[in-house]
Coordinates of C-alpha atoms in Angstrom, one line a residue:
Chain A
M4 CA 11.6 -5.6 -5.2
L5 CA 9.5 -8.7 -5.7
K6 CA 12.5 -10.3 -7.2
L7 CA 13.5 -10.9 -3.6
Q8 CA 10.8 -13.4 -3.0
V9 CA 11.0 -15.6 -6.0
L10 CA 11.1 -19.0 -5.2
G11 CA 12.0 -20.8 -8.3
G12 CA 15.3 -22.3 -8.3
A13 CA 16.4 -20.5 -11.4
S14 CA 16.2 -17.1 -10.0
Q15 CA 17.9 -17.6 -6.7
Q16 CA 20.9 -15.5 -7.7
L17 CA 18.6 -12.7 -7.9
S18 CA 17.4 -13.0 -4.5
C19 CA 20.6 -11.6 -2.9
L20 CA 20.3 -8.3 -4.8
H21 CA 19.7 -5.4 -2.6
T22 CA 16.5 -3.7 -3.8
S23 CA 14.6 -1.0 -1.6
I24 CA 11.1 -0.1 -2.0
S25 CA 11.1 3.1 -0.3
L26 CA 14.1 5.2 0.7
D27 CA 13.0 6.3 4.1
A28 CA 12.4 2.8 5.7
K29 CA 15.0 2.3 8.2
H30 CA 16.8 -0.9 9.2
W31 CA 14.5 -1.8 12.1
E32 CA 11.4 -1.4 10.0
R33 CA 13.0 -3.4 7.2
N34 CA 13.2 -6.5 9.1
N35 CA 9.4 -6.7 8.9
R36 CA 9.8 -7.5 5.1
K37 CA 11.8 -10.7 5.5
V38 CA 9.8 -13.6 4.1
Y39 CA 10.6 -17.2 5.1
P40 CA 10.1 -20.2 2.8
P41 CA 7.0 -22.3 3.4
Q42 CA 7.5 -24.8 6.3
L43 CA 7.2 -28.5 5.9
P44 CA 4.3 -30.0 7.9
E45 CA 6.7 -31.9 10.3
E46 CA 8.6 -28.8 11.3
P47 CA 7.6 -27.0 14.5
R48 CA 5.4 -23.8 13.8
R49 CA 7.8 -20.9 13.5
P50 CA 6.6 -18.0 15.8
A51 CA 5.7 -14.7 14.2
E52 CA 7.7 -11.7 14.9
V53 CA 6.8 -8.0 14.5
Y54 CA 9.3 -5.2 14.6
H55 CA 8.0 -1.7 15.4
S56 CA 9.7 1.6 16.4
R57 CA 8.9 5.3 16.8
R58 CA 11.6 7.8 16.0
Q59 CA 12.4 11.3 17.4
I60 CA 10.5 11.0 20.5
K61 CA 11.1 14.2 22.7
Y62 CA 12.5 12.4 25.8
S63 CA 15.9 11.4 26.9
K64 CA 17.4 8.1 25.8
D65 CA 18.9 7.3 29.2
K66 CA 15.4 7.9 30.9
M67 CA 13.8 5.8 28.2
W68 CA 16.0 3.0 28.8
Y69 CA 14.7 2.4 32.4
L70 CA 11.3 1.9 31.0
A71 CA 12.6 -0.3 28.2
K72 CA 14.4 -2.5 30.6
M73 CA 11.3 -2.9 32.6
I74 CA 9.2 -4.3 30.1
R75 CA 11.8 -6.7 28.4
G76 CA 10.5 -10.1 28.6
M77 CA 7.1 -9.3 29.7
S78 CA 3.9 -10.6 27.9
I79 CA 2.2 -7.7 25.9
D80 CA -0.9 -7.3 28.2
E81 CA 1.4 -7.0 31.2
A82 CA 3.6 -4.5 29.6
I83 CA 0.7 -2.3 28.6
A84 CA -0.8 -2.4 32.0
Q85 CA 2.5 -1.6 33.7
L86 CA 3.0 1.3 31.3
E87 CA -0.5 2.7 31.8
F88 CA 0.1 3.3 35.5
N89 CA 3.6 4.4 35.1
D90 CA 4.1 8.1 35.8
K91 CA 6.8 8.9 33.3
K92 CA 6.3 10.8 30.0
G93 CA 7.9 8.1 28.1
A94 CA 5.4 5.5 29.4
K95 CA 2.6 7.0 27.6
I96 CA 4.5 7.0 24.3
M97 CA 5.9 3.6 24.8
R98 CA 2.3 2.3 25.4
E99 CA 1.1 3.9 22.1
V100 CA 3.9 2.1 20.3
L101 CA 3.1 -1.2 21.7
L102 CA -0.6 -0.9 21.0
E103 CA 0.2 0.1 17.3
A104 CA 2.7 -2.9 17.2
Q105 CA 0.1 -5.3 18.4
E106 CA -2.5 -4.0 15.9
M107 CA 0.0 -4.3 13.0
A108 CA 0.8 -7.8 14.2
V109 CA -2.9 -9.0 13.9
K110 CA -3.8 -7.2 10.7
N111 CA -0.7 -7.5 8.6
H112 CA 1.4 -10.4 10.0
N113 CA -1.2 -13.1 10.5
V114 CA -0.9 -13.4 14.3
E115 CA -4.1 -15.2 15.6
Y116 CA -4.4 -14.0 19.2
K117 CA -3.5 -10.6 20.0
S118 CA -2.6 -11.5 23.7
N119 CA -0.3 -14.3 22.6
L120 CA 2.6 -12.0 22.1
Y121 CA 5.4 -11.0 24.4
V122 CA 8.2 -8.3 24.2
A123 CA 11.4 -10.1 23.0
E124 CA 13.5 -7.0 22.5
S125 CA 13.1 -3.5 23.8
F126 CA 15.6 -0.7 23.7
S127 CA 16.0 2.9 23.0
G128 CA 18.6 4.9 21.0
K129 CA 19.7 8.4 20.4
G130 CA 17.8 10.6 18.0
Q131 CA 18.9 13.6 16.1
Y132 CA 19.4 16.6 18.6
L133 CA 18.8 20.2 18.1
K134 CA 21.4 22.7 19.6
R135 CA 20.6 25.7 21.4
I136 CA 22.5 28.2 23.4
R137 CA 22.4 28.2 27.3
Y138 CA 23.3 31.5 28.7
H139 CA 25.7 31.5 31.7
G140 CA 27.1 34.5 33.8
R141 CA 30.0 36.6 32.7
G142 CA 29.1 36.2 29.1
M143 CA 29.9 32.5 29.1
F144 CA 27.5 30.2 27.4
G145 CA 27.1 26.6 26.9
I146 CA 25.6 24.6 23.9
M147 CA 22.4 23.2 25.2
D148 CA 21.0 19.9 23.5
K149 CA 17.4 19.5 22.9
V150 CA 17.4 15.6 23.2
Y151 CA 15.3 13.3 21.1
C152 CA 15.3 9.5 21.2
H153 CA 14.2 6.4 19.2
Y154 CA 12.3 3.6 20.6
F155 CA 12.6 -0.1 19.2
V156 CA 10.5 -3.0 20.1
K157 CA 10.2 -6.6 18.8
L158 CA 7.1 -8.7 19.7
V159 CA 7.2 -12.6 19.2
E160 CA 4.2 -14.7 19.2
G161 CA 4.0 -17.2 22.1
V162 CA 4.2 -17.5 25.8
P163 CA 7.0 -15.3 27.4
P164 CA 10.2 -17.4 28.2
K165 CA 10.7 -18.0 31.8
P166 CA 14.2 -16.7 33.2
E167 CA 16.3 -19.4 34.6
K168 CA 16.4 -19.0 38.4
R169 CA 19.8 -19.8 40.1
T170 CA 19.5 -20.1 43.8
G171 CA 22.4 -20.2 46.1
F172 CA 22.0 -24.0 46.5
D173 CA 22.7 -24.4 42.9
Q174 CA 25.7 -22.1 43.0
A175 CA 26.9 -24.0 45.9
K176 CA 26.6 -27.3 44.2
E177 CA 28.6 -26.1 41.1
Y178 CA 31.3 -24.9 43.4
V179 CA 31.6 -28.2 45.1
Q180 CA 31.5 -30.1 41.7
G181 CA 34.4 -27.9 40.4
L182 CA 36.5 -28.7 43.4
K183 CA 35.7 -32.5 42.8
N184 CA 36.7 -32.1 39.2
R185 CA 40.3 -31.2 40.1
T186 CA 42.8 -33.7 39.0
I187 CA 46.6 -33.9 38.8
I188 CA 47.7 -33.8 35.2
H189 CA 50.6 -35.7 33.7
S190 CA 50.7 -38.0 36.7
L191 CA 51.5 -41.7 36.8
Chain B
M22 CA 38.5 31.0 23.7
A23 CA 36.8 31.9 27.1
T24 CA 38.9 34.8 27.8
S25 CA 38.3 36.4 24.2
I26 CA 34.6 36.0 24.9
T27 CA 34.9 37.8 28.3
R28 CA 36.7 40.6 26.7
T29 CA 34.1 40.9 23.8
F30 CA 31.4 40.8 26.3
G31 CA 33.3 42.8 28.8
S32 CA 31.5 46.1 28.0
L33 CA 28.2 44.2 27.6
R34 CA 28.5 42.7 31.0
I35 CA 26.7 45.4 32.9
V36 CA 24.2 45.8 30.3
A37 CA 23.6 42.0 30.3
H38 CA 23.2 41.7 34.0
R39 CA 20.6 44.4 34.1
S40 CA 18.5 43.3 31.2
L41 CA 18.5 39.6 31.4
K42 CA 16.5 38.1 34.4
N43 CA 15.9 34.3 35.3
A44 CA 12.6 33.9 33.8
E45 CA 13.8 35.5 30.3
L46 CA 16.9 33.3 30.6
A47 CA 14.7 30.2 30.8
L48 CA 12.3 31.3 28.2
D49 CA 15.0 32.2 25.7
V50 CA 13.8 35.7 25.0
R51 CA 16.0 38.5 24.1
H52 CA 15.1 42.2 24.1
P53 CA 16.9 44.7 21.6
G54 CA 20.2 46.0 23.3
P55 CA 20.5 49.8 24.4
L56 CA 21.6 52.4 22.2
F57 CA 25.0 53.3 23.8
L58 CA 26.9 50.2 22.8
P59 CA 30.6 50.6 22.0
V60 CA 32.1 49.4 18.5
R61 CA 31.8 45.6 18.5
T62 CA 34.9 43.4 17.8
K63 CA 35.2 40.6 15.6
K64 CA 32.5 37.8 16.0
R65 CA 34.4 34.8 17.2
Y66 CA 31.5 32.6 18.4
F67 CA 28.9 30.9 16.7
I68 CA 24.9 31.3 17.3
P69 CA 22.8 28.9 15.5
P70 CA 20.5 30.9 13.2
A71 CA 17.3 29.6 14.8
V72 CA 18.2 31.4 17.9
S73 CA 18.5 34.9 16.6
L74 CA 15.6 34.8 14.3
K75 CA 12.5 36.3 16.1
G76 CA 9.7 35.3 14.3
K77 CA 9.2 33.0 11.3
K78 CA 8.9 34.6 7.8
E79 CA 7.6 31.9 5.4
E80 CA 8.3 33.7 2.1
N81 CA 11.9 34.4 3.1
L82 CA 12.7 30.8 3.8
E83 CA 11.6 29.9 0.0
A84 CA 13.6 32.7 -1.6
K85 CA 16.7 31.8 0.6
A86 CA 16.5 28.1 -0.3
R87 CA 16.3 28.9 -4.1
A88 CA 19.2 31.5 -3.8
A89 CA 21.2 28.7 -2.1
G90 CA 20.7 26.5 -5.1
I91 CA 18.3 23.9 -3.6
V92 CA 15.9 23.1 -6.5
F93 CA 12.2 22.0 -5.6
R94 CA 10.7 19.6 -8.1
Q95 CA 7.6 20.8 -9.6
Q96 CA 4.6 19.2 -7.8
Y97 CA 2.0 17.9 -10.2
L98 CA -1.4 17.7 -8.5
E99 CA -2.7 15.2 -11.1
R100 CA -4.3 12.0 -11.2
S101 CA -3.1 9.5 -13.9
I102 CA -5.7 7.5 -15.8
N103 CA -5.0 4.4 -17.7
I104 CA -6.4 4.1 -21.2
S105 CA -5.2 0.7 -22.0
C106 CA -8.1 -0.9 -20.0
S107 CA -11.5 0.1 -18.9
A108 CA -12.5 0.5 -15.5
G109 CA -14.8 -2.5 -14.8
V110 CA -17.0 -5.1 -16.4
F111 CA -19.8 -3.5 -18.4
D112 CA -23.2 -5.3 -18.5
P113 CA -22.0 -8.2 -16.7
Y114 CA -23.0 -11.7 -17.4
I115 CA -25.7 -13.1 -14.9
P116 CA -25.0 -16.8 -14.7
P117 CA -28.1 -19.0 -14.4
E118 CA -28.5 -20.4 -10.9
G119 CA -27.4 -24.0 -10.4
D120 CA -24.9 -23.8 -13.3
A121 CA -22.7 -26.5 -12.5
R122 CA -24.9 -28.5 -10.1
L123 CA -27.2 -30.2 -12.6
S124 CA -25.8 -32.9 -14.8
T125 CA -25.8 -32.5 -18.4
L126 CA -28.0 -35.5 -19.2
S127 CA -31.0 -34.3 -17.3
K128 CA -33.6 -32.2 -18.9
E129 CA -32.6 -29.0 -17.1
G130 CA -29.2 -29.8 -18.0
L131 CA -29.8 -30.1 -21.7
K132 CA -31.8 -26.8 -21.8
Q133 CA -28.8 -25.1 -20.3
R134 CA -26.5 -26.7 -22.7
T135 CA -28.6 -25.2 -25.6
E136 CA -28.5 -21.7 -24.0
Q137 CA -25.5 -20.9 -25.9
I138 CA -24.3 -17.6 -27.4
R139 CA -27.3 -17.5 -29.5
Q140 CA -29.4 -16.7 -26.5
S141 CA -28.4 -12.9 -26.8
A142 CA -28.4 -10.9 -29.9
A143 CA -26.2 -8.2 -28.3
S144 CA -23.5 -10.9 -28.0
Q145 CA -23.7 -11.7 -31.6
L146 CA -23.3 -7.9 -32.4
A147 CA -20.4 -7.6 -30.2
I148 CA -18.8 -10.7 -31.9
R149 CA -19.3 -9.2 -35.3
K150 CA -17.6 -5.9 -34.1
I151 CA -14.6 -7.8 -32.8
K152 CA -14.2 -9.6 -36.1
E153 CA -13.9 -6.4 -37.9
Y154 CA -10.8 -5.4 -35.9
D155 CA -9.3 -9.0 -35.2
S156 CA -10.3 -11.2 -38.2
Q157 CA -8.8 -14.4 -36.6
F158 CA -11.2 -14.2 -33.6
S159 CA -13.4 -17.3 -33.3
T160 CA -15.4 -18.3 -30.2
K161 CA -14.3 -21.9 -30.6
T162 CA -10.5 -21.3 -30.2
F163 CA -11.0 -18.4 -28.0
A164 CA -11.9 -20.3 -25.1
E165 CA -8.8 -22.4 -25.1
Q166 CA -6.8 -19.4 -25.6
A167 CA -8.6 -17.7 -22.5
Q168 CA -7.9 -20.8 -20.2
E169 CA -4.1 -20.6 -21.3
I170 CA -4.1 -17.1 -20.4
F171 CA -5.6 -17.8 -17.2
V172 CA -3.1 -20.6 -16.1
E173 CA -0.1 -18.5 -17.3
A174 CA -1.1 -15.5 -15.3
H175 CA -1.6 -17.4 -12.1
N176 CA 1.7 -19.2 -12.7
S177 CA 3.5 -15.8 -13.0
L178 CA 1.7 -14.8 -9.9
T179 CA 3.0 -17.6 -7.9
H180 CA 6.7 -16.8 -9.3
F181 CA 6.0 -13.0 -8.8
N182 CA 7.1 -12.3 -12.3
K183 CA 5.9 -8.6 -12.6
E184 CA 6.6 -8.2 -16.2
K185 CA 4.9 -11.2 -17.5
L186 CA 2.0 -10.6 -15.3
H187 CA 1.4 -7.1 -16.5
S188 CA 1.3 -8.6 -20.1
L189 CA -1.2 -11.2 -19.2
V190 CA -3.5 -9.2 -16.9
T191 CA -5.0 -5.6 -17.3
E192 CA -4.2 -2.8 -15.0
R193 CA -7.5 -3.0 -13.3
C194 CA -7.0 -6.7 -12.4
Y195 CA -3.5 -6.4 -11.4
P196 CA -4.0 -4.8 -8.0
E197 CA -6.8 -7.0 -7.1
M198 CA -4.8 -10.0 -7.8
T199 CA -1.7 -8.9 -6.0
R200 CA -3.1 -6.8 -3.0
G201 CA -1.6 -8.2 0.2
N202 CA 0.3 -10.8 -1.4
R203 CA 3.6 -9.1 -1.3
Y204 CA 5.1 -10.8 1.7
K205 CA 3.1 -14.1 1.2
T206 CA 4.1 -17.3 -0.6
I207 CA 1.4 -18.4 -3.0
R208 CA 1.3 -22.1 -4.3
W209 CA -1.1 -22.8 -7.0
R210 CA -1.7 -25.5 -9.4
F211 CA -3.9 -26.2 -12.3
V212 CA -4.7 -29.9 -12.0
E213 CA -7.2 -30.4 -14.9
S214 CA -10.1 -29.0 -16.7
L215 CA -13.5 -30.7 -16.0
E216 CA -15.4 -29.2 -18.8
P217 CA -14.2 -27.6 -22.0
P218 CA -14.3 -23.8 -21.4
R219 CA -17.0 -21.9 -23.3
V220 CA -17.4 -18.3 -24.3
V221 CA -20.9 -17.2 -22.8
H222 CA -21.0 -13.6 -23.1
V223 CA -19.5 -10.9 -25.3
R224 CA -19.8 -7.1 -24.9
C225 CA -18.0 -4.2 -27.0
P226 CA -18.4 -1.1 -24.8
D227 CA -16.9 2.2 -26.1
M228 CA -15.3 4.6 -23.5
V229 CA -15.4 8.4 -23.7
T230 CA -15.4 8.7 -27.7
K231 CA -17.6 6.7 -29.9
G232 CA -14.9 4.8 -31.8
N233 CA -12.8 3.8 -28.7
L234 CA -13.8 0.2 -28.5
Y235 CA -13.0 -2.5 -25.9
G236 CA -14.0 -6.0 -26.3
Q237 CA -14.9 -8.0 -23.2
V238 CA -15.5 -11.6 -23.5
T239 CA -16.7 -13.8 -20.5
V240 CA -15.6 -17.4 -20.6
R241 CA -17.0 -20.1 -18.3
M242 CA -14.4 -22.5 -16.9
H243 CA -15.0 -25.6 -14.6
S244 CA -11.6 -27.0 -13.5
K245 CA -9.8 -28.6 -10.7
Q246 CA -7.1 -26.4 -8.9
T247 CA -5.0 -26.5 -5.6
L248 CA -4.1 -23.5 -3.8
A249 CA -2.1 -22.9 -0.8
I250 CA -1.1 -19.6 0.6
Y251 CA 1.7 -19.3 3.3
D252 CA 2.2 -16.2 5.4
R253 CA 5.4 -14.3 6.0
F254 CA 6.7 -17.0 8.2
G255 CA 6.1 -20.0 6.2
R256 CA 2.8 -21.0 8.1
L257 CA -0.1 -22.2 6.2
M258 CA -2.8 -19.6 6.0
L259 CA -5.3 -20.8 3.5
G260 CA -6.0 -24.0 1.4
S261 CA -4.0 -27.1 1.2
E262 CA -1.4 -28.2 -1.3
E263 CA -2.7 -31.8 -1.8
Q264 CA -6.6 -31.3 -1.8
P265 CA -7.8 -30.1 -5.1
K266 CA -11.0 -28.3 -5.4
D267 CA -13.5 -28.1 -8.2
V268 CA -13.8 -24.4 -9.2
L269 CA -16.5 -22.9 -11.6
E270 CA -15.4 -19.6 -12.8
Y271 CA -16.5 -16.9 -15.1
L272 CA -13.6 -15.0 -16.4
V273 CA -13.6 -11.7 -18.2
I274 CA -11.1 -11.2 -21.0
E275 CA -10.6 -7.8 -22.3
R276 CA -8.6 -6.2 -25.3
H277 CA -8.5 -2.7 -26.6
L278 CA -9.6 -3.4 -30.0
V279 CA -8.6 -0.1 -31.6
N280 CA -5.0 -0.4 -30.6
P281 CA -3.4 -2.9 -33.1
Y282 CA -0.7 -3.9 -30.6
S283 CA -3.2 -4.8 -27.7
R284 CA -3.5 -8.4 -26.4
W285 CA -6.2 -10.3 -24.8
R286 CA -5.8 -10.1 -21.1
L287 CA -7.7 -11.2 -18.0
H288 CA -9.8 -8.3 -16.7
G289 CA -11.6 -9.9 -13.9
K290 CA -13.9 -12.5 -12.6
I291 CA -17.6 -12.6 -12.1
V292 CA -18.8 -14.2 -8.8
P293 CA -22.6 -15.2 -8.9
S294 CA -24.8 -14.5 -6.0
W295 CA -25.5 -18.4 -5.4
A296 CA -21.7 -19.1 -5.3
P297 CA -20.8 -21.6 -2.4
P298 CA -19.1 -20.0 0.6
K299 CA -15.4 -19.9 0.6
D300 CA -13.3 -22.0 3.0
P301 CA -12.5 -20.2 6.2
I302 CA -9.0 -19.3 7.2
I303 CA -7.0 -21.4 9.5
K304 CA -7.0 -18.9 12.3
T305 CA -9.7 -17.2 14.6
V306 CA -10.6 -13.7 13.8
A307 CA -12.4 -11.2 16.2
I308 CA -15.5 -9.7 14.5
P309 CA -16.2 -6.2 15.8
G310 CA -19.2 -6.2 18.0
P311 CA -22.1 -3.9 17.9
D312 CA -22.1 -0.2 19.0
L313 CA -23.3 0.0 22.4
K314 CA -24.8 3.2 24.0
P315 CA -23.2 3.9 27.6
G316 CA -25.3 1.8 29.9
E317 CA -26.3 -0.9 27.6
E318 CA -24.9 -4.4 28.0
F319 CA -23.6 -6.8 25.2
D320 CA -25.7 -9.9 25.1
A321 CA -23.4 -12.5 23.9
L322 CA -25.7 -15.4 23.6
N323 CA -28.3 -14.0 21.6
Y324 CA -26.0 -11.9 19.3
E325 CA -26.2 -13.2 15.7
V326 CA -23.1 -12.4 13.5
P327 CA -24.4 -10.4 10.5
K328 CA -23.9 -12.4 7.3
P329 CA -23.1 -10.6 3.9
E330 CA -26.0 -10.7 1.6
A331 CA -25.8 -12.8 -1.6
V332 CA -25.2 -10.4 -4.4
Q333 CA -23.4 -11.0 -7.7
W334 CA -20.2 -9.0 -7.8
N335 CA -17.2 -8.8 -10.0
K336 CA -13.8 -9.4 -9.0

């Protein structure tokens, strides 16, 4: 596996070989193993990225999505605070995941300040369902799914980016500009 | 599909309505059916096996898996031991204080210079034992050899050449060198050697049985090196690439003498108690505070950060 990180020019053809250390590491966690080459002193400092996930949470993926959408773009302290006072069941689990990810970032990924992180990506996915029988009247039955979901989060070091605000005035300006740009093609 | 099921269940309908109540439906509990059931038709529907099982019988599962052809690998509850290297540094060399601080021309320096291997008879005995197994061993050439091994080992560490590193470094030293370095980039350079390396201490401990000899030789090295460690994202964590540092090191080189195919490999380093403190890393670290009882307050102004005590330790 260490061949992936060899820096010498002679062994660059080995760095594209797919080698896996452990067979149970899924795709999202494997992002944590990516190593970048050392930066030159004039380049801007690359922000640290930490990927974390939790699998097979006993909760619905659609219900989890609402919480994931809520914390997208928030700084980590704000996200943890909001989830602490949210009444949903998924909020407690999500908060644990965020705290784990923060600790991992400080310990393993050389992040200096634990509050200097923000949630760059956060989404939920479908886990493996268990099937059961749901009994109906008249001998009818339905197959009941016991739902499980996965939750994925990516924390990036730095200040959370501000979303661009477009006011009505900006939109009106753009509309008028579009009208002004109209011209007659193939004219004399 | 639905009609066939109703026909199958037709005779059971009355029975089903009577026995199954709302609470039992939700709790997924099934009571055994009554005795006056008619002959059943062919089963056309599917129930997952987990539902019909009442209680879990552990021994049946294992037998069923074996019958199905699933083979479980035998679990060996053993702990492997390594016999090609010893577990630590035996009778470590205690470097005299102020080793590299005094100049060689002063009186103290001359005294230290004259304290060569002749100082300890045990080292002489050990050298004689080593010469029994390895006739070409000599303290004068060995010091240069040790330095070469050291430089080669660190070069293969920077290039992550696992196979070469294993041949140059013992199994005890390898995890210490590579722990935590998997996702980091290390840039190390040996600039020059300030003093010729010297063999200062030799010991020949035997492990377990009396004849099983391992030779451990301590070599003193004073050199200039540059070290820069970059983390996963290419940012500098430690050291700098341009600024070389003077390093005084006591390396322990080991060889399993009884094995004719063994090689001299780096086994560890001795860090003396008077060693200067290392450079701090380029980031702020939070030190865990004292354990407070409920009701106590944390006095940040008068709190002193506890410093580790100065003891000699082997790396």
